[in-house]
């Protein structure tokens, strides 16, 4: 019969294995999300409209995750507004703004601007909810804004395209909207909206279902805006250029749908469940680094030393801001599977394992 010490050792070994696999999955998720912009930009430059690329990503991801949507169909009745908010903001809004920004500014810059979202959440908490924020949170916000000024080189009169910067900021604002909404989906709530012995408590929304329905709702919303029937489908039948190398358009689309969307979200969700939202959130910050490196190698988008240093400061500020946000908001902003880039990350069925959404 096993002794208590042997059982404890086995349990510790299981925890270690879970954390190791969770860390590996978080890295896979960050790499997958980080590749979305690098795969999408050649299609945009080859002639596809940014909104059409966004629609193809959302519709393709929704189709792949359709079995999950059916499995979690009860969410449609339990948390309809959370699903609508995720679909419109984290999927349609973030990705549409992000991919459109890519047509005007470098991938790394667009993604770093998205990482202002945790700092913007603090502004929401302080000035809209009128809740106090810590000194560390304020420092994180200042660092994020200061680092961004280096990324866009404000002293040079904003050499980067102004509209592109505004679009990337729009993606960050959409992420903030989802972070706020996810406050309501990451915790249990009373089904009738009132507390009491007779109230029925609904469990936290399962992140797998939220992601599946978010992609479905986002695709439907984008259908109205993007009008995909006007898509130049011939672009997918010919080659696009990756810094001089020819890659078939269909290969890029398959990568965006299967790797940068479906696999990225799913591995991100599982990683949060095996680690914790804060730890997974730290790993998720690597997404911006990965995207910048991939854009440098595959697209020839070189950032200056000052911009790279500024990007590091942005990530540091975003990390401090996220860790210092009041608990309800921190849970909402913990990684779902991919920040910020373009999507959200989810945790397990408890509030402490909430989702951190990344909508790249």
Coordinates of C-alpha atoms in Angstrom, one line a residue, residues 98 101-102 105-115 164 168-169 171 341:
X98 CA -5.1 44.9 -36.5
X101 CA -3.2 48.5 -39.6
X102 CA -0.8 46.0 -41.1
X105 CA 2.6 50.0 -40.5
X106 CA 5.1 47.2 -39.6
X107 CA 3.7 44.1 -37.9
X108 CA 5.8 44.6 -34.7
X109 CA 4.7 48.2 -34.2
X110 CA 1.0 47.3 -34.7
X111 CA 1.2 44.5 -32.1
X112 CA 3.2 46.6 -29.6
X113 CA 0.5 49.3 -29.8
X114 CA -2.1 46.6 -28.9
X115 CA -0.1 45.9 -25.8
X164 CA -2.1 53.0 -39.3
X168 CA -3.7 49.7 -34.1
X169 CA -4.9 51.8 -31.2
X171 CA -7.4 47.2 -31.8
X341 CA -2.3 40.6 -32.0

